[in-house]
Short mmCIF file of C-alpha atoms in Angstrom, two decimals:
data_model
loop_
_atom_site.label_atom_id
_atom_site.label_comp_id
_atom_site.label_asym_id
_atom_site.label_seq_id
_atom_site.Cartn_x
_atom_site.Cartn_y
_atom_site.Cartn_z
CA ILE A 1 -14.41 -2.38 -2.18
CA SER A 2 -17.59 -4.33 -2.76
CA ALA A 3 -17.82 -5.66 -6.31
CA GLN A 4 -21.45 -4.45 -6.24
CA LEU A 5 -20.21 -0.84 -6.45
CA ARG A 6 -18.56 -1.43 -9.84
CA ARG A 7 -21.24 -3.43 -11.61
CA LYS A 8 -22.64 -0.45 -13.50
CA LEU A 9 -20.85 2.22 -15.53
CA TRP A 10 -21.69 5.08 -13.14
CA GLY A 11 -20.26 3.04 -10.25
CA ARG A 12 -17.01 2.44 -12.13
CA LEU A 13 -16.75 6.21 -12.70
CA PHE A 14 -16.84 6.95 -8.96
CA PHE A 15 -15.39 3.88 -7.25
CA ASP A 16 -12.01 2.29 -7.72
CA GLY A 17 -10.20 -0.32 -5.68
CA ILE A 18 -9.61 -4.01 -5.16
CA GLU A 19 -12.97 -5.73 -5.55
CA VAL A 20 -14.25 -8.33 -3.10
CA VAL A 21 -17.52 -10.26 -3.11
CA ARG A 22 -19.06 -10.16 0.37
CA PRO A 23 -21.21 -13.06 1.63
CA LYS A 24 -24.38 -11.00 1.07
CA ASP A 25 -23.37 -10.01 -2.50
CA ASP A 26 -24.16 -11.83 -5.71
CA GLY A 27 -21.08 -12.89 -7.61
CA ASP A 28 -18.22 -15.35 -7.73
CA HIS A 29 -16.78 -15.63 -4.22
CA ASN A 30 -13.71 -17.43 -5.62
CA THR A 31 -12.45 -14.06 -6.92
CA ASN A 32 -11.71 -13.09 -3.31
CA LEU A 33 -8.56 -15.25 -3.27
CA ALA A 34 -7.21 -13.21 -6.18
CA ALA A 35 -8.23 -10.01 -4.37
CA MET A 36 -6.29 -11.05 -1.26
CA GLN A 37 -3.22 -11.76 -3.39
CA GLU A 38 -3.60 -8.36 -5.05
CA CYS A 39 -3.64 -6.75 -1.56
CA LEU A 40 -0.47 -8.61 -0.57
CA ASN A 41 1.21 -7.51 -3.80
CA LEU A 42 0.23 -3.93 -3.00
CA PHE A 43 1.83 -4.20 0.46
CA ARG A 44 5.02 -5.67 -1.01
CA ALA A 45 5.23 -2.74 -3.43
CA GLY A 46 4.96 -0.30 -0.51
CA GLY A 47 1.36 0.61 -1.26
CA ARG A 48 -1.41 1.64 1.10
CA LEU A 49 -4.70 -0.12 1.63
CA PHE A 50 -7.90 1.14 3.27
CA VAL A 51 -10.14 -1.65 4.58
CA PHE A 52 -13.57 -1.66 6.22
CA PRO A 53 -12.86 -4.69 8.45
CA GLU A 54 -16.53 -5.02 9.47
CA GLY A 55 -17.34 -5.88 5.86
CA THR A 56 -19.62 -2.85 5.55
CA SER A 57 -19.59 0.95 5.71
CA THR A 58 -22.95 1.10 7.51
CA LEU A 59 -23.05 3.73 10.25
CA GLY A 60 -24.65 1.79 13.09
CA PRO A 61 -24.53 2.53 16.83
CA ARG A 62 -21.43 0.41 17.43
CA HIS A 63 -18.79 -1.56 15.59
CA LEU A 64 -19.87 -4.91 14.23
CA PRO A 65 -17.64 -7.94 14.87
CA LEU A 66 -14.65 -7.71 12.55
CA LYS A 67 -14.25 -10.06 9.63
CA SER A 68 -10.94 -11.95 9.48
CA GLY A 69 -9.73 -10.66 6.09
CA ALA A 70 -7.82 -7.55 7.23
CA ALA A 71 -6.13 -9.35 10.14
CA LYS A 72 -5.25 -12.32 7.93
CA LEU A 73 -3.74 -10.00 5.31
CA ALA A 74 -1.62 -8.30 7.95
CA LEU A 75 -0.39 -11.60 9.38
CA ASP A 76 0.35 -13.07 5.94
CA HIS A 77 2.43 -10.02 5.03
CA LEU A 78 4.28 -9.97 8.38
CA ALA A 79 5.01 -13.71 8.07
CA THR A 80 7.06 -13.02 4.93
CA GLY A 81 9.21 -10.49 6.81
CA GLY A 82 7.35 -7.49 5.43
CA GLU A 83 6.87 -4.30 7.41
CA LEU A 84 3.40 -2.98 8.03
CA GLN A 85 1.79 -0.13 9.91
CA ILE A 86 -1.89 -0.52 10.79
CA VAL A 87 -3.63 2.79 11.52
CA PRO A 88 -7.28 2.88 12.66
CA VAL A 89 -9.35 5.67 11.12
CA GLY A 90 -12.77 6.93 12.20
CA ILE A 91 -15.04 8.82 9.80
CA HIS A 92 -17.78 10.89 11.45
CA TYR A 93 -20.41 12.64 9.32
CA GLU A 94 -22.54 15.37 10.87
CA SER A 95 -25.35 14.42 8.48
CA PRO A 96 -24.53 11.02 6.95
CA TRP A 97 -27.59 11.12 4.68
CA ALA A 98 -26.81 14.58 3.24
CA PHE A 99 -24.69 15.29 0.17
CA ARG A 100 -21.54 17.26 1.08
CA SER A 101 -22.12 16.86 4.81
CA ARG A 102 -19.33 18.10 7.08
CA VAL A 103 -17.10 15.21 8.07
CA GLU A 104 -14.42 14.75 10.73
CA ILE A 105 -11.72 12.14 10.17
CA VAL A 106 -10.00 10.83 13.28
CA VAL A 107 -6.62 9.10 12.91
CA GLY A 108 -5.80 6.77 15.78
CA SER A 109 -2.59 5.40 17.21
CA PRO A 110 -0.95 2.62 15.17
CA VAL A 111 -1.93 -0.91 16.16
CA SER A 112 0.97 -2.96 17.45
CA THR A 113 1.95 -5.78 15.09
CA ASN A 114 4.41 -7.36 17.54
CA LEU A 115 3.04 -10.82 18.25
CA LEU A 116 4.49 -13.87 19.89
CA TRP A 117 5.15 -16.20 16.99
CA SER A 118 4.98 -19.08 19.46
CA LEU A 119 1.20 -18.57 19.42
CA SER A 120 -0.82 -20.84 17.18
CA PRO A 121 -1.98 -19.32 13.85
CA ARG A 122 -5.54 -19.19 15.21
CA ALA A 123 -4.42 -17.40 18.40
CA ARG A 124 -2.39 -14.88 16.35
CA LEU A 125 -5.41 -14.15 14.16
CA LYS A 126 -7.64 -13.72 17.21
CA GLU A 127 -5.15 -11.36 18.87
CA MET A 128 -4.68 -9.25 15.72
CA LYS A 129 -8.45 -8.91 15.30
CA HIS A 130 -8.75 -7.94 18.97
CA ARG A 131 -6.08 -5.23 18.58
CA MET A 132 -7.76 -3.87 15.44
CA GLN A 133 -11.12 -3.82 17.24
CA ARG A 134 -9.67 -1.84 20.16
CA GLY A 135 -8.04 0.60 17.74
CA LEU A 136 -11.31 1.18 15.91
CA GLU A 137 -13.26 1.59 19.14
CA ALA A 138 -10.86 4.38 20.15
CA VAL A 139 -11.60 6.37 16.96
CA GLY A 140 -15.29 5.44 16.76
CA ILE A 141 -18.43 5.78 18.79
CA ASN A 142 -19.97 2.73 20.44
CA VAL A 143 -23.37 3.33 22.00
CA VAL A 144 -26.20 1.10 23.20
CA SER A 145 -28.82 1.73 20.50
CA GLU A 146 -29.74 3.56 17.32
CA ASP A 147 -32.04 5.88 19.32
CA TYR A 148 -29.20 6.86 21.65
CA GLN A 149 -26.91 7.29 18.65
CA ALA A 150 -29.41 9.65 16.99
CA MET A 151 -29.69 11.67 20.21
CA VAL A 152 -25.94 12.13 20.75
CA GLN A 153 -25.47 13.00 17.07
CA ARG A 154 -28.10 15.75 17.39
CA LEU A 155 -26.50 17.05 20.59
CA ALA A 156 -23.05 17.05 19.00
CA LYS A 157 -24.34 18.86 15.92
CA VAL A 158 -25.90 21.57 18.10
CA ALA A 159 -22.76 21.83 20.25
CA THR A 160 -20.47 22.26 17.22
CA SER A 161 -22.72 24.55 15.15
CA THR A 162 -21.65 27.77 16.88
CA LYS A 163 -18.23 26.93 18.32
CA ASN A 164 -15.05 25.56 16.84
CA ARG A 165 -15.38 22.27 18.70
CA SER A 166 -14.58 18.73 17.61
CA TYR A 167 -17.71 16.83 16.54
CA PHE A 168 -15.97 13.53 17.34
CA LYS A 169 -14.82 14.61 20.81
CA THR A 170 -18.33 15.82 21.58
CA LEU A 171 -19.79 12.47 20.49
CA LYS A 172 -17.15 10.62 22.51
CA ALA A 173 -17.99 12.67 25.62
CA PHE A 174 -21.60 11.42 25.39
CA GLU A 175 -20.67 7.82 24.50
CA GLN A 176 -21.36 6.39 27.98
CA SER A 177 -23.95 8.87 29.25
CA ILE A 178 -25.36 12.37 28.86
CA PRO A 179 -25.10 14.68 31.90
CA LYS A 180 -28.52 15.14 33.55
CA THR A 181 -28.54 18.92 33.14
CA ILE A 182 -27.93 18.64 29.37
CA LEU A 183 -30.47 15.85 29.04
CA ARG A 184 -33.14 17.88 30.89
CA GLU A 185 -32.57 20.91 28.65
CA TRP A 186 -32.55 18.72 25.55
CA ARG A 187 -35.92 17.13 26.48
CA THR A 188 -37.39 20.63 26.80
CA LEU A 189 -36.05 21.59 23.38
CA GLU A 190 -37.34 18.38 21.80
CA ALA A 191 -40.85 19.09 23.09
CA ASP A 192 -40.59 22.64 21.73
CA PHE A 193 -39.41 21.37 18.32
CA ALA A 194 -42.35 18.97 18.15
CA ASN A 195 -44.79 21.88 18.47
CA ARG A 196 -43.07 24.07 15.88
CA PRO A 197 -43.27 22.68 12.34
CA LEU A 198 -40.16 23.65 10.42
CA LEU A 199 -39.98 24.36 6.69
#
């Protein structure tokens, strides 16, 4: 987790984990070497680690390029003969800004860790990052803009409010495009909403 989250007492009450100092954070970036070693020790002890490989938990319209830390950790552990299962997880909030919003967690297929060790270290790192990226894209939503993201989130919320339907699957169905009939009806509703102030 970001060291920023544990700077104050209230943060330490709610957040626990292995602290890292991100490039945008204030703090001693040299502590990250110790954090990486702590992660490796956790793997060797059979522990589990949850990583945001983009270096953020921001809910943008698509995945950001992955940082190298998670892939490097995996490769370092595998190089010592350790076993490792990498599982991509998607977290989808119906109302990300709201306290106690409904959330759907999507668990993806494990990422293959079988690599040709004849590859150079740089090529192995690039391939592992690529596999992680594909795994995350399968459990996430990747759309063209924040406006389009806001629209498909509204549509998915409406679609799942009265039926027992997957919020994630509804978002994923609209990832590339929205059917014209739905879009036409939605535009009519939007105009109607604009003329009806809600309390």
